[in-house]
Amino acid sequence: MDLINKLSDPALLETMTVGDKLTAGLMVTLIGMTITVLALLILWGAIVVMTKLIVKQPKQAVQVVKHEPATVKSVVVEETEDNDELIAVITAAIAASLKTSIHNVVVKNIVRIPDETPAWASKGRVDQMNARF
C-alpha cells in the first residue's frame, strides 16, 4: 500500500528506487491486462447472449434421401481424338462430383462450346500451368 501512496504523488516518483519503479510498472501492467481480459469476456458474453436471442436454431430432422441414377444430358468439353477415353473421364468426373458410382451416371451427349476466352487470358493460363511443373 505504501507503493500506491507513492504513485499518487508525482513528486515522490523521483525518490523511488529502481525496485519500486519495477514493481509499480508490473502492477500497472497486471491491472491493465486484467481490465482488458475482463472487458473482452464481457463482450464475448454479450455476443453469445445476443446470438441466442436473435438467431433461432432450427431443429435438424433426419431426412432419408433416395438417390436415383443421374442422367447428364450435355457436357461441355474440348474435342479430342479418342472419344471413348473422353467419355470415361467425363463420366468418372461427374460420378465423383455427385459422390456416386459410375454405374449410376449415363453420359448421353457431349457438346463442344466454342472458346471465347481472349488470347491474353489463354496465354496466362498456359504460363501458370507451365510454371507449376
Tab-separated table of C-alpha atoms in Angstrom:
chain	number	residue	atom	x	y	z
A	1	MET	CA	0.000	0.000	0.000
A	2	ASP	CA	2.954	2.263	0.579
A	3	LEU	CA	3.806	1.906	-3.108
A	4	ILE	CA	0.331	3.021	-4.177
A	5	ASN	CA	0.622	6.130	-1.988
A	6	LYS	CA	3.987	6.922	-3.609
A	7	LEU	CA	2.461	6.584	-7.086
A	8	SER	CA	-0.295	9.078	-6.280
A	9	ASP	CA	2.242	11.889	-5.755
A	10	PRO	CA	4.343	12.666	-8.876
A	11	ALA	CA	6.990	14.489	-6.829
A	12	LEU	CA	7.702	11.329	-4.845
A	13	LEU	CA	8.344	9.393	-8.061
A	14	GLU	CA	11.866	10.783	-8.181
A	15	THR	CA	12.602	9.409	-4.713
A	16	MET	CA	11.568	5.837	-5.626
A	17	THR	CA	14.210	3.151	-6.026
A	18	VAL	CA	14.601	1.103	-9.202
A	19	GLY	CA	12.977	-1.875	-7.485
A	20	ASP	CA	9.972	0.228	-6.518
A	21	LYS	CA	9.666	1.547	-10.069
A	22	LEU	CA	9.825	-2.004	-11.499
A	23	THR	CA	7.206	-3.200	-9.044
A	24	ALA	CA	4.956	-0.267	-9.906
A	25	GLY	CA	5.384	-0.934	-13.624
A	26	LEU	CA	4.470	-4.582	-13.183
A	27	MET	CA	1.435	-3.627	-11.100
A	28	VAL	CA	0.217	-1.208	-13.788
A	29	THR	CA	0.779	-3.855	-16.472
A	30	LEU	CA	-1.091	-6.500	-14.496
A	31	ILE	CA	-4.004	-4.166	-13.776
A	32	GLY	CA	-4.218	-3.118	-17.435
A	33	MET	CA	-4.164	-6.710	-18.679
A	34	THR	CA	-6.786	-7.731	-16.137
A	35	ILE	CA	-9.114	-4.934	-17.185
A	36	THR	CA	-8.617	-5.817	-20.867
A	37	VAL	CA	-9.370	-9.508	-20.325
A	38	LEU	CA	-12.455	-8.683	-18.270
A	39	ALA	CA	-13.714	-6.302	-20.962
A	40	LEU	CA	-13.199	-8.974	-23.635
A	41	LEU	CA	-15.032	-11.558	-21.528
A	42	ILE	CA	-17.948	-9.158	-21.066
A	43	LEU	CA	-18.071	-8.511	-24.831
A	44	TRP	CA	-17.895	-12.233	-25.546
A	45	GLY	CA	-20.745	-12.904	-23.133
A	46	ALA	CA	-22.843	-10.135	-24.669
A	47	ILE	CA	-22.290	-11.566	-28.156
A	48	VAL	CA	-23.289	-15.052	-27.017
A	49	VAL	CA	-26.446	-13.742	-25.362
A	50	MET	CA	-27.402	-11.639	-28.397
A	51	THR	CA	-26.773	-14.563	-30.730
A	52	LYS	CA	-29.059	-16.791	-28.706
A	53	LEU	CA	-31.762	-14.112	-28.615
A	54	ILE	CA	-31.578	-13.114	-32.285
A	55	VAL	CA	-30.723	-16.328	-34.133
A	56	LYS	CA	-33.141	-19.149	-33.638
A	57	GLN	CA	-31.559	-22.510	-34.325
A	58	PRO	CA	-33.820	-24.733	-36.451
A	59	LYS	CA	-34.218	-28.273	-35.243
A	60	GLN	CA	-32.424	-30.651	-37.543
A	61	ALA	CA	-34.536	-33.555	-38.669
A	62	VAL	CA	-33.102	-36.704	-40.138
A	63	GLN	CA	-34.017	-36.926	-43.783
A	64	VAL	CA	-33.812	-40.058	-45.868
A	65	VAL	CA	-32.856	-39.256	-49.432
A	66	LYS	CA	-33.099	-41.849	-52.162
A	67	HIS	CA	-30.661	-41.394	-55.000
A	68	GLU	CA	-31.745	-42.230	-58.490
A	69	PRO	CA	-29.253	-42.734	-61.304
A	70	ALA	CA	-28.087	-39.357	-62.544
A	71	THR	CA	-28.514	-38.573	-66.201
A	72	VAL	CA	-26.377	-35.874	-67.722
A	73	LYS	CA	-27.846	-34.542	-70.939
A	74	SER	CA	-24.937	-32.433	-72.149
A	75	VAL	CA	-21.398	-31.830	-71.033
A	76	VAL	CA	-19.073	-29.050	-72.173
A	77	VAL	CA	-15.626	-30.353	-73.182
A	78	GLU	CA	-12.891	-29.738	-75.683
A	79	GLU	CA	-12.677	-32.064	-78.669
A	80	THR	CA	-10.062	-34.830	-78.735
A	81	GLU	CA	-9.367	-37.781	-80.998
A	82	ASP	CA	-10.261	-40.602	-78.595
A	83	ASN	CA	-13.938	-40.249	-77.658
A	84	ASP	CA	-14.130	-43.463	-75.586
A	85	GLU	CA	-11.479	-42.273	-73.148
A	86	LEU	CA	-13.050	-38.835	-73.063
A	87	ILE	CA	-16.465	-40.252	-72.191
A	88	ALA	CA	-14.904	-42.417	-69.460
A	89	VAL	CA	-13.106	-39.437	-67.928
A	90	ILE	CA	-16.203	-37.231	-68.035
A	91	THR	CA	-18.338	-39.996	-66.507
A	92	ALA	CA	-15.805	-40.504	-63.708
A	93	ALA	CA	-15.636	-36.772	-63.005
A	94	ILE	CA	-19.417	-36.448	-62.852
A	95	ALA	CA	-19.705	-39.506	-60.611
A	96	ALA	CA	-17.050	-38.100	-58.279
A	97	SER	CA	-18.795	-34.726	-58.053
A	98	LEU	CA	-22.156	-36.416	-57.364
A	99	LYS	CA	-20.485	-38.823	-54.886
A	100	THR	CA	-21.983	-41.846	-56.570
A	101	SER	CA	-20.829	-44.826	-58.593
A	102	ILE	CA	-20.019	-44.519	-62.283
A	103	HIS	CA	-22.727	-47.113	-62.912
A	104	ASN	CA	-25.335	-44.562	-61.824
A	105	VAL	CA	-24.192	-41.931	-64.339
A	106	VAL	CA	-25.100	-42.011	-68.012
A	107	VAL	CA	-23.484	-39.508	-70.377
A	108	LYS	CA	-25.764	-39.204	-73.386
A	109	ASN	CA	-24.330	-36.261	-75.275
A	110	ILE	CA	-21.105	-34.254	-75.368
A	111	VAL	CA	-21.369	-30.802	-76.937
A	112	ARG	CA	-18.373	-28.652	-77.790
A	113	ILE	CA	-18.822	-24.981	-76.964
A	114	PRO	CA	-16.507	-22.535	-78.718
A	115	ASP	CA	-13.823	-20.921	-76.567
A	116	GLU	CA	-14.489	-17.192	-76.246
A	117	THR	CA	-11.543	-16.560	-73.934
A	118	PRO	CA	-9.291	-13.690	-75.058
A	119	ALA	CA	-5.821	-14.648	-76.255
A	120	TRP	CA	-4.123	-12.942	-73.316
A	121	ALA	CA	-6.192	-14.954	-70.814
A	122	SER	CA	-5.393	-18.240	-72.560
A	123	LYS	CA	-1.705	-17.378	-72.617
A	124	GLY	CA	-1.828	-16.512	-68.913
A	125	ARG	CA	-3.376	-19.884	-68.080
A	126	VAL	CA	-0.757	-21.723	-70.107
A	127	ASP	CA	2.032	-19.794	-68.392
A	128	GLN	CA	0.609	-20.586	-64.945
A	129	MET	CA	0.256	-24.262	-65.741
A	130	ASN	CA	3.808	-24.441	-67.103
A	131	ALA	CA	5.140	-22.670	-64.003
A	132	ARG	CA	3.711	-25.415	-61.769
A	133	PHE	CA	5.728	-28.190	-63.375
